[in-house]
Coordinates of C-alpha atoms in Angstrom, one line a residue:
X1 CA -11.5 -6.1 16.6
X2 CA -8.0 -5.9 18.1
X3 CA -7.4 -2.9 15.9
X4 CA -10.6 -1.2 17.1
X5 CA -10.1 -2.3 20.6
X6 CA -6.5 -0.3 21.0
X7 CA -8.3 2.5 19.0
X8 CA -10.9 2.8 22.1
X9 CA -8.3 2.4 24.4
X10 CA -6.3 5.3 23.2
X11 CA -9.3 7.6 23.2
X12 CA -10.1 6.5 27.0
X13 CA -6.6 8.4 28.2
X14 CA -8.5 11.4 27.0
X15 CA -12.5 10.6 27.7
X16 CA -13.8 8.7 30.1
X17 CA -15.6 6.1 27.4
X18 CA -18.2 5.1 30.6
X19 CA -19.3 8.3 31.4
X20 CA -20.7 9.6 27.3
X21 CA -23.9 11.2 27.3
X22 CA -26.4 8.8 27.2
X23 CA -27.9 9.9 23.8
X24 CA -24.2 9.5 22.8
X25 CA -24.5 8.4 18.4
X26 CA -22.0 5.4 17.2
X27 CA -21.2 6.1 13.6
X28 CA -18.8 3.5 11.6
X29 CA -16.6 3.6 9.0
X30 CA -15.4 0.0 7.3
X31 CA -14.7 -2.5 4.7
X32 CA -16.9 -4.4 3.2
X33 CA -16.6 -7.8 4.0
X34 CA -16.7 -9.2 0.4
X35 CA -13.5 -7.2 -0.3
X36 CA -11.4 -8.6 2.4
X37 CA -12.4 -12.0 1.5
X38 CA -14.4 -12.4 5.0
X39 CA -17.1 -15.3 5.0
X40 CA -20.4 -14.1 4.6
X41 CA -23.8 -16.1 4.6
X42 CA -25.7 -16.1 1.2
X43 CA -28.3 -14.0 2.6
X44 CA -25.8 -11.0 3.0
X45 CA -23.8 -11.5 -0.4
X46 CA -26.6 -9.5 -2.1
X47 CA -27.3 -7.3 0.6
X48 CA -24.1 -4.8 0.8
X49 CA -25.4 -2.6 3.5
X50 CA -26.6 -5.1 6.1
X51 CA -22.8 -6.3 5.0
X52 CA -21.7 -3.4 7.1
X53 CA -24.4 -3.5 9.7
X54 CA -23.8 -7.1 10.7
X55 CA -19.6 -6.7 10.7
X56 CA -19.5 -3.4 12.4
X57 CA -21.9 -4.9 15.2
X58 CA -19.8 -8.1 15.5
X59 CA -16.5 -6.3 15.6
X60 CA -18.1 -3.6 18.5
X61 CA -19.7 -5.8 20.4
X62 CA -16.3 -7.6 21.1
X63 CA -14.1 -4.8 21.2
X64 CA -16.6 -3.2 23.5
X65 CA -16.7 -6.4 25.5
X66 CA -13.0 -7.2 25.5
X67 CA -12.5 -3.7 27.1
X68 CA -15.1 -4.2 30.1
X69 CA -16.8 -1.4 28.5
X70 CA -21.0 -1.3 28.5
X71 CA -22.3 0.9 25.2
X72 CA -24.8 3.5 27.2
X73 CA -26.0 5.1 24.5
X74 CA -27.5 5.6 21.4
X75 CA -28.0 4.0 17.8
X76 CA -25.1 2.9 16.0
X77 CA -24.5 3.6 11.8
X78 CA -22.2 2.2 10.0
X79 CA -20.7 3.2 6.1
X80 CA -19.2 1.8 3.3
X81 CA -17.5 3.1 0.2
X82 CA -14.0 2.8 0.6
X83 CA -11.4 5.5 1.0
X84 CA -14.4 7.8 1.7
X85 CA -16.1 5.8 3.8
X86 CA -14.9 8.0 7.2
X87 CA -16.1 11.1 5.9
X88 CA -19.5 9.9 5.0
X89 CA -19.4 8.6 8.6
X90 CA -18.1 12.1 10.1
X91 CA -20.7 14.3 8.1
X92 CA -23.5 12.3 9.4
X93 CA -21.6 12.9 12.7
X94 CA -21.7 16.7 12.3
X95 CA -25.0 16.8 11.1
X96 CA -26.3 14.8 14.3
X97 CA -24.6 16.8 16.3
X98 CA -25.2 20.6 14.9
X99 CA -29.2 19.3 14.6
X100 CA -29.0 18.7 18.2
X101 CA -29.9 15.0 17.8
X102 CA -27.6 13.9 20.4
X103 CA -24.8 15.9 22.9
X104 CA -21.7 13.6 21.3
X105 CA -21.1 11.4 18.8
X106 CA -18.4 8.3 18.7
X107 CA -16.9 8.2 15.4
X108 CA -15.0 5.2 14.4
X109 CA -13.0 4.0 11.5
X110 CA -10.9 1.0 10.6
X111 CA -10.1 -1.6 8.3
X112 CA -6.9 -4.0 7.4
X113 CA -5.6 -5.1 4.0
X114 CA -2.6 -6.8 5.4
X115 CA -4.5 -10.1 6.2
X116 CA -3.7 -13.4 4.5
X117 CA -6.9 -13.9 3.1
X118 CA -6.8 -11.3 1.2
X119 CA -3.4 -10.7 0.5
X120 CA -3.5 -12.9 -3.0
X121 CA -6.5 -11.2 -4.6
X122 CA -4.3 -8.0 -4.7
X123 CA -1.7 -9.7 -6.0
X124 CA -3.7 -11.5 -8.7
X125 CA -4.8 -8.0 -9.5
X126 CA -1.0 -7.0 -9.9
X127 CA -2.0 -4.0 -6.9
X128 CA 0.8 -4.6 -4.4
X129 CA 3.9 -2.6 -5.0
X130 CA 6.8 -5.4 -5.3
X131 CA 10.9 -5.5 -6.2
X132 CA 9.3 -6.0 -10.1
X133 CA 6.2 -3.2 -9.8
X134 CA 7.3 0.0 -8.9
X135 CA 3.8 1.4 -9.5
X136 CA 1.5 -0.7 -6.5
X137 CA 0.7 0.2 -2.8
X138 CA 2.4 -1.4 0.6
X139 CA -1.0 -3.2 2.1
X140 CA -1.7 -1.4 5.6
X141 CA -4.0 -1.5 8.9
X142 CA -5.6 1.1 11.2
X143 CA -8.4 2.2 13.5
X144 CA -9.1 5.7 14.7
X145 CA -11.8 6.7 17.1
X146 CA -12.5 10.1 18.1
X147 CA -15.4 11.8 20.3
X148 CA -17.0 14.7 18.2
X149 CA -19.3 17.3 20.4
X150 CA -20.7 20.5 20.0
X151 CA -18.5 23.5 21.2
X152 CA -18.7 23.0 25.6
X153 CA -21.2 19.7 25.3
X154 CA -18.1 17.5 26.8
X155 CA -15.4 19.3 28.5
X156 CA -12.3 18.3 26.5
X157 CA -9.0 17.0 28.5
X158 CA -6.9 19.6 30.2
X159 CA -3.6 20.2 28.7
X160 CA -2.1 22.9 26.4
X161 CA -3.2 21.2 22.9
X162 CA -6.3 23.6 21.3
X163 CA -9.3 21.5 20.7
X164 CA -10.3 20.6 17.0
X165 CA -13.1 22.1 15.2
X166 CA -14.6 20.2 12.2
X167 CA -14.9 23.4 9.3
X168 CA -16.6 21.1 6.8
X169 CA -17.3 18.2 5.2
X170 CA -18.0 17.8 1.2
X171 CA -18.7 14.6 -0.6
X172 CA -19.1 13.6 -4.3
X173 CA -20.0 11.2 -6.5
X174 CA -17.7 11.0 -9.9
X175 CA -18.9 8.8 -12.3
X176 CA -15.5 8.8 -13.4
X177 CA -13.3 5.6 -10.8
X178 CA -11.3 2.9 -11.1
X179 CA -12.2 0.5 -14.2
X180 CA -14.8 2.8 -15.8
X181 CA -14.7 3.7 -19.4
X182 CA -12.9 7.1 -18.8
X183 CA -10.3 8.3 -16.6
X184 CA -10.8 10.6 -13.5
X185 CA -10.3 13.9 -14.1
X186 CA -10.5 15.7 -11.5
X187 CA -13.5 18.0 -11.1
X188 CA -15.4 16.3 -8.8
X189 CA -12.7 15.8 -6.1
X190 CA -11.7 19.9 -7.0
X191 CA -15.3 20.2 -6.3
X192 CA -15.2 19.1 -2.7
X193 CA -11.9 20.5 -1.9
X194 CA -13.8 24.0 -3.2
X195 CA -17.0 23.5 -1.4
X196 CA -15.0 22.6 1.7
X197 CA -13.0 25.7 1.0
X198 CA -16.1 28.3 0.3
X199 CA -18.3 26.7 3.3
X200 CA -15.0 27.8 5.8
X201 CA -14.5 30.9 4.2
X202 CA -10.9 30.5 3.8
X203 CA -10.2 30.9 0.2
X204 CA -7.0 32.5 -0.7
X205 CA -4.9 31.0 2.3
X206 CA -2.4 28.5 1.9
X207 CA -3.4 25.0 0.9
X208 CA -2.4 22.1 2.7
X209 CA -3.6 18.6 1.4
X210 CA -3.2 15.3 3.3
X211 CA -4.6 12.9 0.5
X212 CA -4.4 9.0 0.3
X213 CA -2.2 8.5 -2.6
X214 CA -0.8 4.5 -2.4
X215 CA 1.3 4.5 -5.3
X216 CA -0.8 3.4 -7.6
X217 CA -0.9 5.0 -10.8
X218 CA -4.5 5.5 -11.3
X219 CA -4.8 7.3 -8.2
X220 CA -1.5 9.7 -8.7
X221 CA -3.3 10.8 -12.1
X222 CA -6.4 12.0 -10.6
X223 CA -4.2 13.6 -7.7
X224 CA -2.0 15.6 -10.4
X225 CA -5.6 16.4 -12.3
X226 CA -6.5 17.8 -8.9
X227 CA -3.6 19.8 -8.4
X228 CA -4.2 21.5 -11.9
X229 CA -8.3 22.1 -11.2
X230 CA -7.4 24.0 -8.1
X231 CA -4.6 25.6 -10.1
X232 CA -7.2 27.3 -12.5
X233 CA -9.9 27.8 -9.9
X234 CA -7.4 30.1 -8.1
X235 CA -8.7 29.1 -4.6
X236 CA -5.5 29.9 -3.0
X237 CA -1.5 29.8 -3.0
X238 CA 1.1 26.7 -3.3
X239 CA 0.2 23.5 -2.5
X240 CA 1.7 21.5 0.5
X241 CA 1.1 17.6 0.3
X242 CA 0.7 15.1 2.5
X243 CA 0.2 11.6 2.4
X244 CA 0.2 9.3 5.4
X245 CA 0.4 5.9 3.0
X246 CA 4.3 7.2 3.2
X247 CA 4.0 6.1 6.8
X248 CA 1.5 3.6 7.5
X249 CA 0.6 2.0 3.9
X250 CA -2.9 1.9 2.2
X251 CA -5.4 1.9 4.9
X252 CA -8.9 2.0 2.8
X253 CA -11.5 2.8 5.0
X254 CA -9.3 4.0 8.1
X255 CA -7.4 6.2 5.4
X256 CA -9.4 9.4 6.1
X257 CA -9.1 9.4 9.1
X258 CA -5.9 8.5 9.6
X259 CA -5.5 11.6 7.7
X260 CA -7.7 13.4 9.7
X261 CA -5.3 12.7 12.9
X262 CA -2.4 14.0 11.0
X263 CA -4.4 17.4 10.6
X264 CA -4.9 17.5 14.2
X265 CA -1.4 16.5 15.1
X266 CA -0.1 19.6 13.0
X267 CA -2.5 22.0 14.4
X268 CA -2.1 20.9 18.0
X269 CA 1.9 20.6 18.1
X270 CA 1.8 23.8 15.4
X271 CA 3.4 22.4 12.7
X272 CA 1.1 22.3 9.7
X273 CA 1.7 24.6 7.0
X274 CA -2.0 25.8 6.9
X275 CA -4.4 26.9 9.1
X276 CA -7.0 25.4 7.7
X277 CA -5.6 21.7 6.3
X278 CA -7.6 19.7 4.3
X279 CA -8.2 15.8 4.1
X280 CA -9.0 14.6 0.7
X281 CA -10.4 10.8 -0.1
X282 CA -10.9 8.7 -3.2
X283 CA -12.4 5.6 -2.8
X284 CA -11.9 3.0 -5.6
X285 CA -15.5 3.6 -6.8
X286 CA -17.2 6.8 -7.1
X287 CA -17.0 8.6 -3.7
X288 CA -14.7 11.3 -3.0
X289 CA -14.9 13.8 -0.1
X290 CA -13.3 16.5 1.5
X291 CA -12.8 17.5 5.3
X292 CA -11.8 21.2 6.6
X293 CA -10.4 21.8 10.0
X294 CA -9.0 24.6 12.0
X295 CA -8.2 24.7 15.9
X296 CA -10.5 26.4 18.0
X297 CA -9.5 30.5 18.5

């Protein structure tokens, strides 16, 4: 709550957060509670997606609340799926929007891995990157929120910084993840980053990838695997890498779009090596996705 609560905060120096269209959408991105070692009633351990309903509620309501802030609009959604989980969240986002189901849509990720309770099931797992394990990640926390329109729906924030359009968003499903019988090998993921790259148009420019590698060695394979798919696909010319883990640990379900804001911090201040960078996301099961963004010409 506190971490979505400075989130909100952030975004209302930009947007007046009391004054979103009323058909305004509220689309989530978090943990599941189970996997932070949160207490949950019997009825929900079964039930993994009223998991996420009844946590993202609780953690709005009081951030919402703690903020003097009323929610004036419409429905709220709320994803799972780890690493991916924001761009599953900010597809449904820009399908809502592009449809013309609503003028603007909230869009809101966050999630912690830092907190005692859970803290001792990584290390059980032998996950946490220590003085004996150089292979491991640095546990993390984050929350992003960011207000998603159609181009002139909501009239951005004066300044000299270009606004931020969304190119595309690709998700996959490999059946290929952490603990399965066989490796990931990187054709799926490849797969979005190519979709992502076809559906923009923008094949042959320079690629820029901000990508949630933790350390971890089964996640730097299916990274390198990546690197050598794209490689043969020819889809365009050296690779620059990213990785905001460097900066701000493993973030799960906040890592996308804490990768997301990185893209827009390079674009706005004109620092990214691409055009057109792309955030890529591999959840510890089978999601991975891909998001494309450009500033607005």
């Amino acid at each position: 709550m506190a971490l979505v609560s400075e989130a909100l905060k952030d975004l209302g120096t930009r947007v007046d957060l009391s004054q979103l269209p009323a058909d305004t959408l509220l689309f989530m991105a978090l943990p599941d509670p189970l996997e932070r070692a949160m207490p949950v009633g019997p009825e929900l351990e079964e039930d993994e997606p009223r998991r996420y309903q009844v946590l993202g509620r609780r953690v709005m309501e009081r951030a919402l609340k703690g903020l003097g802030l009323r929610w004036t609009g419409g429905a709220w959604r709320f994803f799972g799926g780890g690493n991916a989980a924001f761009a599953q969240a900010l597809g449904a986002a820009v399908d809502a929007v592009a449809q013309r189901h609503c003028q603007a849509c909230l869009v809101i990720a966050v999630d912690s891995l830092a907190g005692p309770d859970v803290l001792p099931e990584f290390l059980e797992a032998r996950r946490l990157k220590k003085g004996d394990r150089p292979t491991g990640f640095i546990p993390g926390e984050g929350a992003v929120a960011l207000l998603l329109t159609s181009r002139g729906q909501v009239s951005a924030p004066g300044g000299p910084e270009p606004r931020i359009v969304i190119r595309a968003v690709e998700l996959g499903e490999d059946s290929r993840f952490r603990g399965a019988e066989l490796p990931p090998d990187g054709r799926v993921l490849s797969g979005c980053v190519a979709s992502a790259l076809r559906a923009a148009g923008v094949e042959g420019q320079r690629l820029a990838l901000i990508g949630d590698l933790n350390g971890e060695e089964y996640r730097a394979r299916e990274w390198g695997m990546l690197l050598v798919q794209l490689r043969t696909l020819r889809l365009g010319e050296a690779v620059t890498s990213w990785f905001p883990a460097d900066g701000f640990g493993e973030t799960g379900a906040a890592s996308g779009a804490l990768g997301l804001c990185a893209a827009v911090r390079g674009l706005q201040r004109r620092y990214s090596p691409s055009p057109t960078p792309l955030v890529v996301s591999i959840s510890d099961g089978g999601e991975r996705a891909a998001i494309l963004v450009s500033a607005e010409s």
